[in-house]
Structures are given as C-alpha cells and as structure tokens.
Short mmCIF file of C-alpha atoms and ligand atoms in Angstrom, two decimals:
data_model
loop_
_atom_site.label_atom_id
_atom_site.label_comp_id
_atom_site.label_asym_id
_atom_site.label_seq_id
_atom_site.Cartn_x
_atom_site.Cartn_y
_atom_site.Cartn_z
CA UNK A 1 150.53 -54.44 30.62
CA UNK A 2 148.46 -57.34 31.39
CA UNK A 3 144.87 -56.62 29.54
CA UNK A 4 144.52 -57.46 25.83
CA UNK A 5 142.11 -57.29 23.33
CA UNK A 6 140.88 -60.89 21.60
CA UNK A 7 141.23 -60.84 17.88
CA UNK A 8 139.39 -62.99 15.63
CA UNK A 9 140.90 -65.28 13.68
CA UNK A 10 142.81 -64.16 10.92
CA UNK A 11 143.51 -66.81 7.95
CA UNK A 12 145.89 -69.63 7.40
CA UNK A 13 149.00 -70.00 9.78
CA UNK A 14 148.45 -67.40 11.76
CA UNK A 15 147.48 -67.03 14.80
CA UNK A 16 144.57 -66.04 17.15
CA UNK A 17 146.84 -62.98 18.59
CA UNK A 18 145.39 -61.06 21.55
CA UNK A 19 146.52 -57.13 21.72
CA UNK A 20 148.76 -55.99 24.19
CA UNK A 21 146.37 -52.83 25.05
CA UNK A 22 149.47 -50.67 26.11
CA UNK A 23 149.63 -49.44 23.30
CA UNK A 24 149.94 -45.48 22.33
CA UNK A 25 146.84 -43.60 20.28
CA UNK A 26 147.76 -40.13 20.32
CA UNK A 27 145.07 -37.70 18.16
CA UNK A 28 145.44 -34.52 17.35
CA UNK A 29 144.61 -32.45 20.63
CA UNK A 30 146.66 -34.38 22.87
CA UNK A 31 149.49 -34.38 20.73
CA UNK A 32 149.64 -30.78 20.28
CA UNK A 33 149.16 -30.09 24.10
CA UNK A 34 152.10 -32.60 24.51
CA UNK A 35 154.34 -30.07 21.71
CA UNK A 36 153.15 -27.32 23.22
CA UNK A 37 154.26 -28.46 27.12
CA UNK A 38 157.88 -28.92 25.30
CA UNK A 39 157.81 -25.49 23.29
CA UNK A 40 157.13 -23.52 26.55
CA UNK A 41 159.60 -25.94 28.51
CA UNK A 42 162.32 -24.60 25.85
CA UNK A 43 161.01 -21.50 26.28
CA UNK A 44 161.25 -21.20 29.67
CA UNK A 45 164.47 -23.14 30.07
CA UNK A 46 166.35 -21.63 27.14
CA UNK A 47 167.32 -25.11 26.57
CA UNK A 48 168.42 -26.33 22.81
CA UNK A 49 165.88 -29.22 21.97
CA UNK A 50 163.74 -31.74 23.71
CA UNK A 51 162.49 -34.93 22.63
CA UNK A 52 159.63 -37.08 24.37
CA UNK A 53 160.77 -40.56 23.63
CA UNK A 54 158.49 -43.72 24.33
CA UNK A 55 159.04 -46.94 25.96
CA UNK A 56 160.13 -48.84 23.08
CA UNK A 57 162.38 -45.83 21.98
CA UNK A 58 160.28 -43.90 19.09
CA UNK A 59 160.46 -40.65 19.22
CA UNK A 60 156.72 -39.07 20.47
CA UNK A 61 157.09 -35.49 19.96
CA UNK A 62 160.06 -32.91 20.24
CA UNK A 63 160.33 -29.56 19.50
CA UNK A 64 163.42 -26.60 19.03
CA UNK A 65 166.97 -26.70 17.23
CA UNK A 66 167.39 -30.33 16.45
CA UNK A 67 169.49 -29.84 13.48
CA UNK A 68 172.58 -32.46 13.23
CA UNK A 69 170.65 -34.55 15.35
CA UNK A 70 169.50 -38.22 14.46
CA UNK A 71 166.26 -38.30 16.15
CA UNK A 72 165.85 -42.07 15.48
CA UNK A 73 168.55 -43.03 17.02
CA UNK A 74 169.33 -40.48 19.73
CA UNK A 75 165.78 -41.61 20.81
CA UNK A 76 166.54 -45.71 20.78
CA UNK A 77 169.93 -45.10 22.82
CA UNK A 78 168.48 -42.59 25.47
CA UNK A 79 165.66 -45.48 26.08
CA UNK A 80 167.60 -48.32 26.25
CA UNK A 81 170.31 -46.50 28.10
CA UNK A 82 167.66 -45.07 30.55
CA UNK A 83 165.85 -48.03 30.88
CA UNK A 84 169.59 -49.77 31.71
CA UNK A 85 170.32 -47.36 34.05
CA UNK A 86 167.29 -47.74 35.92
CA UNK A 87 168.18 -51.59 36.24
CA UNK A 88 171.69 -50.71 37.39
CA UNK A 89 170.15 -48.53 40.44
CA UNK A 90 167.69 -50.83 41.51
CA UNK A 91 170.49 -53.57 41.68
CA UNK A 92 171.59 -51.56 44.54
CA UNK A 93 168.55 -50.50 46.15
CA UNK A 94 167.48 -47.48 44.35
CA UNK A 95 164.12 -48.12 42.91
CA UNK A 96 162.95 -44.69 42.32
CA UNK A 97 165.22 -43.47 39.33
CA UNK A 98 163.91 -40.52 38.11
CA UNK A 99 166.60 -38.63 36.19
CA UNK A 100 169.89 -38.87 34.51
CA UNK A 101 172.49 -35.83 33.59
CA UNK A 102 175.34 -36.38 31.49
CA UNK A 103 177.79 -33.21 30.94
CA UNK A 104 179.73 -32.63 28.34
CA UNK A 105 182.31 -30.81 26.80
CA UNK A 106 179.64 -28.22 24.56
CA UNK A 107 176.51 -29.93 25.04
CA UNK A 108 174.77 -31.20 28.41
CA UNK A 109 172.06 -34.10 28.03
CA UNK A 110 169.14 -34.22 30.81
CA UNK A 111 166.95 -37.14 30.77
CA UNK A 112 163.64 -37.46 33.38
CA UNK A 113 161.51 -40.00 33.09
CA UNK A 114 157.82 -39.01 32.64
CA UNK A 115 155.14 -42.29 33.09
CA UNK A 116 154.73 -45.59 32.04
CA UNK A 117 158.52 -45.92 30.71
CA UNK A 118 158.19 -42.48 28.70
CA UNK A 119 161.30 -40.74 29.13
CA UNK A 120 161.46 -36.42 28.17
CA UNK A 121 165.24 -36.31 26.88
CA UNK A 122 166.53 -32.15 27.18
CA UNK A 123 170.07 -30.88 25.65
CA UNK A 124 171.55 -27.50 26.41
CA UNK A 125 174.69 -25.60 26.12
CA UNK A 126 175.89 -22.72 28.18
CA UNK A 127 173.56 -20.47 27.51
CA UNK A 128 171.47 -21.91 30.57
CA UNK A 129 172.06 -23.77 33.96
CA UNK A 130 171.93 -26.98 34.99
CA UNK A 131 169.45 -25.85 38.12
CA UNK A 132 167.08 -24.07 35.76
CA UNK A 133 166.82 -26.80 33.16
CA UNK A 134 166.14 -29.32 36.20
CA UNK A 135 163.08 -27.36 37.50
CA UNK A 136 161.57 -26.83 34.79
CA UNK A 137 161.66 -30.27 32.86
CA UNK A 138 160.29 -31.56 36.20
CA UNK A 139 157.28 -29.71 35.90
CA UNK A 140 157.33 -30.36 32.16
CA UNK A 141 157.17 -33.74 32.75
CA UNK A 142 154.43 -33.50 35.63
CA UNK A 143 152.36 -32.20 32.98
CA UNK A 144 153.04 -34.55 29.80
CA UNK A 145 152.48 -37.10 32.54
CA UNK A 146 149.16 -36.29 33.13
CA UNK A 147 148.10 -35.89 29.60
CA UNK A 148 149.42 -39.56 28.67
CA UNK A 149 147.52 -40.73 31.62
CA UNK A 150 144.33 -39.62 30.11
CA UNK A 151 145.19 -40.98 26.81
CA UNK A 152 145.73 -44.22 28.70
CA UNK A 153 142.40 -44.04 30.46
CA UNK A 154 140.67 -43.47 27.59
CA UNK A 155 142.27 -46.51 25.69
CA UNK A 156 141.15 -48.38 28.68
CA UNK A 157 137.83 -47.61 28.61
CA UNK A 158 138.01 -47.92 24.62
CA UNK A 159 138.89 -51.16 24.76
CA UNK A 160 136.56 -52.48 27.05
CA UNK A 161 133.72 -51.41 24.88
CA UNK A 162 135.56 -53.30 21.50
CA UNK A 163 135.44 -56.26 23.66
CA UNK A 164 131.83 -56.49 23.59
CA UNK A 165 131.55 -55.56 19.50
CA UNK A 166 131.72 -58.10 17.08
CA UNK A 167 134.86 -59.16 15.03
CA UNK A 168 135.51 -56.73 12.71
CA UNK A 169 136.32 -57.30 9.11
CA UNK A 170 140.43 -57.37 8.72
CA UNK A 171 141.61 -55.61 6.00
CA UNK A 172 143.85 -57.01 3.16
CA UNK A 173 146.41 -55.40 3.61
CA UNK A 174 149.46 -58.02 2.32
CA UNK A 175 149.04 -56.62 -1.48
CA UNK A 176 150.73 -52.95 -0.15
CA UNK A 177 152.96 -54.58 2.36
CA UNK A 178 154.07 -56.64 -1.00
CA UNK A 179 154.58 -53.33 -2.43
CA UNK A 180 156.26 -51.66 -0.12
CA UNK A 181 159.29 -54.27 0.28
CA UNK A 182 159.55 -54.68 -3.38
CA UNK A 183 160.24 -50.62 -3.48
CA UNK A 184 162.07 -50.60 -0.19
CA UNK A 185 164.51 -53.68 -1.18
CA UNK A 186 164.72 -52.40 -4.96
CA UNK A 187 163.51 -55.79 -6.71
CA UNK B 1 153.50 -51.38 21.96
CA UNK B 2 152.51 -49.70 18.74
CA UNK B 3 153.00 -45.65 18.73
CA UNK B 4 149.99 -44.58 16.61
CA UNK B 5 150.20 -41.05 15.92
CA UNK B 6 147.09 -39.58 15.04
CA UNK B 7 148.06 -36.08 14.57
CA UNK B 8 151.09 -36.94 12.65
CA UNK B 9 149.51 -40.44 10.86
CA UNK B 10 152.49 -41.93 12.24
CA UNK B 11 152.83 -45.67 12.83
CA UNK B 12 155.84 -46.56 14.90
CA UNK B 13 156.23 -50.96 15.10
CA UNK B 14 159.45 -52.35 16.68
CA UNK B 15 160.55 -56.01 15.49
CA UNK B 16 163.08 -57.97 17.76
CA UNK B 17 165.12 -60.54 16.57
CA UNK B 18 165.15 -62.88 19.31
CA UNK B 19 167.63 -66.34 19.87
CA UNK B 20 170.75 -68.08 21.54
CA UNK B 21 174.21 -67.01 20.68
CA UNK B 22 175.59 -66.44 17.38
CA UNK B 23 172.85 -67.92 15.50
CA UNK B 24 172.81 -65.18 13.17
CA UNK B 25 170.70 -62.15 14.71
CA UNK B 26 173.25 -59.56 14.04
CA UNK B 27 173.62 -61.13 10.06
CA UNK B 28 170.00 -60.64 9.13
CA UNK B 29 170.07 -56.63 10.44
CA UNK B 30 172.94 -56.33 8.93
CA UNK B 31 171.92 -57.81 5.46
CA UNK B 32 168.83 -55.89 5.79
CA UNK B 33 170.63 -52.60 6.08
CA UNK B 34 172.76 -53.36 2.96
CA UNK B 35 170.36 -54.01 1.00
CA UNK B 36 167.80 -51.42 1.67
CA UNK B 37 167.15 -48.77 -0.42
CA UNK B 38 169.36 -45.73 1.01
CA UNK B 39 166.26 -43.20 1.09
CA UNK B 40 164.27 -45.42 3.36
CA UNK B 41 167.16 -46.19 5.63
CA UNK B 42 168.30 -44.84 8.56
CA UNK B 43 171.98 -44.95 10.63
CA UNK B 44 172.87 -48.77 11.79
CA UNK B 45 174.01 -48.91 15.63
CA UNK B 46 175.62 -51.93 16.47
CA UNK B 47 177.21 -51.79 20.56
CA UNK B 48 179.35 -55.30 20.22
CA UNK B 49 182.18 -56.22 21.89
CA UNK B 50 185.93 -56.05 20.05
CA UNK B 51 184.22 -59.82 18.68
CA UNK B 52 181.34 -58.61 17.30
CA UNK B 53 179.65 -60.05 19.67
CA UNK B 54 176.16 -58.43 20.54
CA UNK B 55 176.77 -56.84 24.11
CA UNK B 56 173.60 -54.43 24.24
CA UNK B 57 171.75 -54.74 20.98
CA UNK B 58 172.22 -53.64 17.15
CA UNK B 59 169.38 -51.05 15.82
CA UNK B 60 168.03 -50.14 12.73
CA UNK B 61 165.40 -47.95 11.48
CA UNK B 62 163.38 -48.45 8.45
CA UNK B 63 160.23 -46.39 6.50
CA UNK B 64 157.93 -48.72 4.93
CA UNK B 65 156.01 -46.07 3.56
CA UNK B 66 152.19 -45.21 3.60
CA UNK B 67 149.72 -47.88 4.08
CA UNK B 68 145.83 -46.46 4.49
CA UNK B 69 147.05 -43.08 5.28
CA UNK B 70 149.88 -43.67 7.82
CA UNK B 71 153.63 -43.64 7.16
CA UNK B 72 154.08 -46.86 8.73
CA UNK B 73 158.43 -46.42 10.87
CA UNK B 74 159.97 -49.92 11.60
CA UNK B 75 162.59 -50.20 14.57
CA UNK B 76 164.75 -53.15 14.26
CA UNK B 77 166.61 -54.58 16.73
CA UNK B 78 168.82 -57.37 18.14
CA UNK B 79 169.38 -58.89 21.69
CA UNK B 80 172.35 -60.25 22.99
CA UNK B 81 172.24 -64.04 22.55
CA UNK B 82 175.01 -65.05 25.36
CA UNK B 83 173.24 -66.50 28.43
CA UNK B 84 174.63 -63.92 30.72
CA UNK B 85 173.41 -60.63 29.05
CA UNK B 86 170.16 -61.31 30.00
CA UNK B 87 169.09 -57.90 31.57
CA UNK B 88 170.13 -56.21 28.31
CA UNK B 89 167.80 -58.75 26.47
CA UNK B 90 164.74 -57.88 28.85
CA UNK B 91 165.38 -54.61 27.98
CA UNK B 92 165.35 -54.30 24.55
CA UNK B 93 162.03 -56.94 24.02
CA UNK B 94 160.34 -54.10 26.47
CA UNK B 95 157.40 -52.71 24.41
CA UNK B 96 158.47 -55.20 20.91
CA UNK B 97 155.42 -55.74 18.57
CA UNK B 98 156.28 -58.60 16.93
CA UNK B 99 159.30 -61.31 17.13
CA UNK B 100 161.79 -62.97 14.67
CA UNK B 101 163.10 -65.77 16.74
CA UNK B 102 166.83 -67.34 14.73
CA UNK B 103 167.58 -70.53 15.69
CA UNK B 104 170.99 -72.01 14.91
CA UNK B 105 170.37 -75.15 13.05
CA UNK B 106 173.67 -77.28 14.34
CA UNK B 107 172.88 -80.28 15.71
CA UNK B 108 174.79 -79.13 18.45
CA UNK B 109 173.38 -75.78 19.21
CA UNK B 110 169.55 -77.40 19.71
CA UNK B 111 169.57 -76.78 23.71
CA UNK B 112 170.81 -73.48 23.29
CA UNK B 113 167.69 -73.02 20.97
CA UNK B 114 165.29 -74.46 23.53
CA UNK B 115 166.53 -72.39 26.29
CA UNK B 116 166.65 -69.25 23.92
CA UNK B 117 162.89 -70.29 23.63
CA UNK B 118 161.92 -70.40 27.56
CA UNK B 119 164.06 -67.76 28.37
CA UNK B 120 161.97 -65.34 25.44
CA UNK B 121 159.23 -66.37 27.35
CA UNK B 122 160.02 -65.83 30.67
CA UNK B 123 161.46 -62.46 29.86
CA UNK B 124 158.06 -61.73 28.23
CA UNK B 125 155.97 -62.67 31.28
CA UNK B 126 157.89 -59.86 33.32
CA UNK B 127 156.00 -57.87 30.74
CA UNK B 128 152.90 -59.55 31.79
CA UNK B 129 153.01 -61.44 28.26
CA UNK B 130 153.00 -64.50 26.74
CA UNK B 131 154.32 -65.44 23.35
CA UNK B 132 150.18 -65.80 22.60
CA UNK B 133 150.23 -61.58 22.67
CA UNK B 134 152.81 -61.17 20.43
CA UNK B 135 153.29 -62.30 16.50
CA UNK B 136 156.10 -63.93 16.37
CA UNK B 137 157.71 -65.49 12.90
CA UNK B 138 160.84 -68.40 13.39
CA UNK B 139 163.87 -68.87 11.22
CA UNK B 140 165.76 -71.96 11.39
CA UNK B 141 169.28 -70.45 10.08
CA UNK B 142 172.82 -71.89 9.11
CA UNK B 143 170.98 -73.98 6.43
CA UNK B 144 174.05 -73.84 4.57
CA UNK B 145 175.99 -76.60 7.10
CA UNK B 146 175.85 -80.18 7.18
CA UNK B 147 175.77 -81.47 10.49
CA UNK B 148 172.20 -79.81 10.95
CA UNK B 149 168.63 -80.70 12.79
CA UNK B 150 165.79 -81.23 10.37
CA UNK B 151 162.79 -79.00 9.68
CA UNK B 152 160.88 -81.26 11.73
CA UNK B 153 162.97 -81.44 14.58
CA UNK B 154 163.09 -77.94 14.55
CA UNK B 155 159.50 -77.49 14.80
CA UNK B 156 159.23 -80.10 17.07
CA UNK B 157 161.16 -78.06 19.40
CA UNK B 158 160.29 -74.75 18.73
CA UNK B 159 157.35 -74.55 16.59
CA UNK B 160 154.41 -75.17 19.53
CA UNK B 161 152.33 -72.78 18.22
CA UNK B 162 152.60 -73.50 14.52
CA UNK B 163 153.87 -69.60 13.09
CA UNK B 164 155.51 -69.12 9.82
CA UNK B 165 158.65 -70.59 9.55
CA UNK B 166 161.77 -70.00 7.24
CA UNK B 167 164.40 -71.58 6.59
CA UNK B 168 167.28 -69.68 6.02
CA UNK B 169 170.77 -69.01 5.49
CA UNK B 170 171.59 -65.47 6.98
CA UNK B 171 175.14 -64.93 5.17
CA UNK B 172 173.68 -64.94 1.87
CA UNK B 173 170.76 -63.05 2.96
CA UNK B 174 168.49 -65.99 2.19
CA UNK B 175 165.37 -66.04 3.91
CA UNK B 176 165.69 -63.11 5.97
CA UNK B 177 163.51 -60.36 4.03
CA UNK B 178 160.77 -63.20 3.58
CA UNK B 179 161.41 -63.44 7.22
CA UNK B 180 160.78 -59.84 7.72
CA UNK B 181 157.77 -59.36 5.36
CA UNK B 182 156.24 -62.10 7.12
CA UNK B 183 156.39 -60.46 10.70
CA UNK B 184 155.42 -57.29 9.58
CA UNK B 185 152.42 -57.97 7.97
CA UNK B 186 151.10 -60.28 10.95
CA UNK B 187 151.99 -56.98 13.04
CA UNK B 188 150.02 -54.67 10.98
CA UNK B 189 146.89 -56.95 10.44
CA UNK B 190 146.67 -56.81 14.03
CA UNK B 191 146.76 -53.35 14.00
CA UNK B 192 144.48 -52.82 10.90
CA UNK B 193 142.36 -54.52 12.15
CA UNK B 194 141.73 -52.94 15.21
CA UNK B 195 142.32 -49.08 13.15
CA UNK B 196 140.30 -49.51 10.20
N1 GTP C 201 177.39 -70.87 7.87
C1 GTP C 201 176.61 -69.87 8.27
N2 GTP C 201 177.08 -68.97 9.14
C2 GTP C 201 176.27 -67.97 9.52
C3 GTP C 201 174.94 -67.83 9.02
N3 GTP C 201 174.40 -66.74 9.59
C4 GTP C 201 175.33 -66.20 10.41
N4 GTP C 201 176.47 -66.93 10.37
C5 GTP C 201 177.74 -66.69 11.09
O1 GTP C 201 177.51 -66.94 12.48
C6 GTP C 201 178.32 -66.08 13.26
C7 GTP C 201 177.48 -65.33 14.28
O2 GTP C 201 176.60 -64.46 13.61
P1 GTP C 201 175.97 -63.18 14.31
O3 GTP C 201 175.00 -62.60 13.37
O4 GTP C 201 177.01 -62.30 14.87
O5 GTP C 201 175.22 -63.89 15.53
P2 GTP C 201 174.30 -63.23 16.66
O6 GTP C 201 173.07 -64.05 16.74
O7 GTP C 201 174.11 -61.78 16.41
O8 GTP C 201 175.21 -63.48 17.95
P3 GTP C 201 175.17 -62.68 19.36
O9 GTP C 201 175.24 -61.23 19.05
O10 GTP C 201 176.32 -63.15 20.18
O11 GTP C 201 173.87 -63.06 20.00
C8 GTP C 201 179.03 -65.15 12.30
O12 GTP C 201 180.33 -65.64 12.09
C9 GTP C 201 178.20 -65.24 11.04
O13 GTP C 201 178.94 -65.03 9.86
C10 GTP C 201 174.48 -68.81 8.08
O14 GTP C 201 173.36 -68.79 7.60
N5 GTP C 201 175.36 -69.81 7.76
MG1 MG C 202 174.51 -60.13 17.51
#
C-alpha cells in the first residue's frame, strides 16, 4: 500500500478521503483464467475444493465440491488464521511462511499463500496424497500469482492516468443504500 | 481493500469496528446479526474467551443487495479491545475499507479511548495508512450511564477530523444501524465514484 488516489470533495461532513489503490478489479478474462488455474489444479490433484481467498478474507474465486461448506466464513478464518500464523513464525525468525497443512480425521486442509496476502486454501480426503496436492498447488499458485500481478500493474498504471482527469461527478447513491437497510433490517 | 469483481459484479467491503476494551464492539455485531433479516445473513463467528471477551475477533457477513449492477457483500468484524491483543488487532484492520471506532463514554474509560485512537493509527501506518485513507464513522456508546463525558469532550478527544458521529447505546441497539448506514455509504461513494 502506500499510493492513493485524491478524491474530490464529497458534501457535508465528510471527508476529502484519498483511495487506498490496493485495491482488487478483477474483469472477466482474468477472473476466468484465475477459475480455470483452480479447475485444472483439482483436476490434476484430485483434490475436493479450492478456494482463492483475499487479503481481507473474501472469497476470490473457488471451484469443485464445496457443498456443506460456508464459503464466507471458511474464507475469513483461513485469512486471519494464515495471516496469524505468519506473525507467529516471524516471531521466531521465520519470515518466509509460505504454507500451512492441517490433517484431519476425514478431511486434510492445505493453505499456500499466493501474492500480496492472497492465500489459495485446498481440502482433500484420501482419495489423494499429501505430496501430490503440495506440488501441484505450488505451481497453481505460481500461476494465479502472476495473473494478480498483472491485474495489479494495470491498476497501477490506471490510476496514474485518473490522477491527471478531472473530478468526476459522484453519484447519489444514499437513496438505494436507504433502501437497502430498510429491506435488510425489516423496518 | 475493496474486491470488485467484474466478472461476477461482485462488491466485497469489510467494516471494522475499532476501540478500547469492552466499550461495546462485540454488542453492535451482535445486535446487528439479530436483527437482520435471516435471508441476507450469514453464520456469526465470535472466538472470545470463557468471558466473552474478544480474543481474535467476532465476524459477520451481510448482502446489501444490488446497487448499479453489483451485489454489493459486507464483512463485519471486531478487534480485540484489551491492550495486549494487539497483533490480533493489526491483523484483522489488514485490508478494512472503512472504520466504526466505539468509544466507551465513562468518565473513566476516556484514556483508554485516546490510546484506542493512537494505537488505530499506528496500526494503520504499518499498512502504510493514515486514518485520512480510510472513512471512518465514531460512536460515543454507554449513553445510557450517568457518570459519562460529554459530546463535546468526546469530540474534543476523538473527533480531529470532524466524521459523523453517533451517539449511542449498544444494548438497546440504539445508534448502531445509523452507525452502520453511515459508514457504508461513505465507503461506497468512494467507490462509486471512482466505478461509475
Ligand atoms: N450500559 C451499557 N452497557 C453496554 C453498552 N454496550 C455494551 N455494554 C456492555 O459492555 C460490556 C462489554 O461489551 P462488549 O460488546 O463485549 O465489548 P467489546 O468492545 O466487544 O469488548 P472486547 O471484546 O474486550 O474488546 C458488556 O457487558 C455489554 O453488555 C451500552 O450502550 N450501555
Ligand atoms: Mg468484543
């Protein structure tokens, strides 16, 4: 992080906010090279499901038999537990943490992190080995990673060219946020 | 950091309530889940101590439904207020959008809101941010007690930047939706604005 975007003002109490530029734009191209890395990775693997899970823990993509699974929240706890874990081995000295394995009794978790605090979460059962699943998430993630880098890039370079356009017009967009809560909270 | 899912029209925003201990973090998710509709709701995880206290962080997801052609996906969640949990709290504001700081309005909880403050932002500039780069809405809870500081002296001490603030009172769920409304929709003009 470190590069925003300046915003122009925007109304009464509220504040001249600059944009943190890291964040994710995925369109259509890249997101379906990203499913299709994870299809053949399942493939390949014979592994049960695979989720790409972002920094702040939203699920990105995932693909295969997912069924019982709360994606939501299986994707908050694997990044907060990865990111934890990553803390807990550079406390003593380890600064490159790349993966985590957890086995259990039916179903066996594999978590390697990707780039830029994406983390590509894999479970499996018997049916495959710990060894296989290993090899080939690593080269799974070797090529997600490349294809968020370029969606990086290209924010970068997006964003240095909005710099030099004018304020835009904001939209009003309070009257379906208004909406939205009264239907959510029932009132 | 915003997940903006073109192929899907996905909008992911995550919202972290943010302040010193017990003032009232975990009451607001909480009140939020129980009153939410239960088709837009997801599981609530709360990892607490035998106390209830917050030890990791409490999560909750939330669908706020379709605004300009993207299904706009909330992530809630709480930090740990007590001082030494601090790595947990760094990790959880890592890639927030937006920030509902609850302040405890006892008189004698007002240094615990002012470090709570500086320690938000020096847990944000390991992020390379300031609290400048991030909305942020403030809720000056426990409105319900008598021995409390006044709205002024609240703002006096936390307000520098002059954001929406609420008062509220957490148990009865006062104050926290507006709370929540509020920090949304200073999330997604941001990101409107820059989408449209
Ligand atoms: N009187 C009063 N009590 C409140 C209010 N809001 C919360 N409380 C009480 O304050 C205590 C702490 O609330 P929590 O929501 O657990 O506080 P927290 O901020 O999550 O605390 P940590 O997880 O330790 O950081 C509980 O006993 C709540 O019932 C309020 O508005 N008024
Ligand atoms: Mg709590």
């Amino acid at each position: 992080m470190g590069r925003f975007l300046k915003l122009g003002e925007n109304g009464n109490n509220e504040r001249n906010i600059s944009l943190p530029m890291e964040r994710i734009r995925i369109y259509g191209e890249r997101f379906e090279r990203i499913k299709s890395n994870i299809d053949k990775l399942l493939q390949e693997s014979d592994a049960k499901c695979a989720i790409l899970i972002d920094k702040a823990g939203a699920p990105v993509a995932y693909s295969g038999d997912l069924s019982g699974i709360d994606i939501e929240s299986f994707s908050a706890l694997v990044a907060a537990n990865f990111a934890a874990t990553a803390e807990i081995a550079s406390l003593v000295g380890e600064q490159d943490f790349e993966t985590l394995y957890h086995q259990g009794e039916t179903h066996n978790l594999y978590f390697q992190f990707v780039t830029k605090g994406i983390v590509l979460a894999v479970i499996f059962d018997r049916r495959t080995s710990l060894g296989l699943v290993r090899i080939k998430t690593e080269n799974t993630a070797k090529a997600i990673s490349s294809i968020i880098d370029e969606i990086f890039k290209q924010a970068e370079s997006e964003s240095s060219n909005v710099e030099v356009e004018p304020h835009r017009e904001i939209p009003d967009i309070t009257h379906d946020i208004e909406q939205d809560f009264d239907r959510l909270f029932g009132n | 950091m915003a997940l903006i899912n073109y192929a899907k029209r996905e909008i992911n925003l995550k919202i972290v309530y943010y302040g010193p201990a017990f003032s009232g973090k975990t009451t607001c998710i909480q009140y939020i889940y129980d009153r939410l509709d239960s088709r837009f709701k997801g599981k609530l995880i709360t990892l607490a101590t035998e106390y209830d206290r917050t030890l990791f962080f409490d999560f909750l997801p939330m669908e706020l439904g379709e605004i300009r052609g993207f299904k706009v996906r909330i992530h809630l969640y709480t930090v740990p207020g007590q001082v030494y949990y601090n790595a947990s709290r760094r990790i959880i504001l890592r890639g927030a959008d937006g920030i509902v700081f609850v302040a405890d309005s006892q008189k004698e909880r007002r240094r615990d809101n002012i470090i709570s403050m500086e320690n938000l932002k020096s847990n944000l500039s390991t992020y390379g941010l300031t609290l400048h780069d991030i909305p942020y809405v403030l809720m000056y809870n426990k409105r319900d007690l008598t021995n409390i500081l006044s709205r002024e002296e609240l703002d006096h001490d936390l307000n520098i930047d002059s954001v929406p603030t609420f008062e509220s009172i957490a148990i009865r769920g006062i104050g926290v939706l507006e709370s929540l409304k509020s920090i949304t929709k200073s999330i997604l003009k941001v990101y409107y604005s820059r989408s449209s």
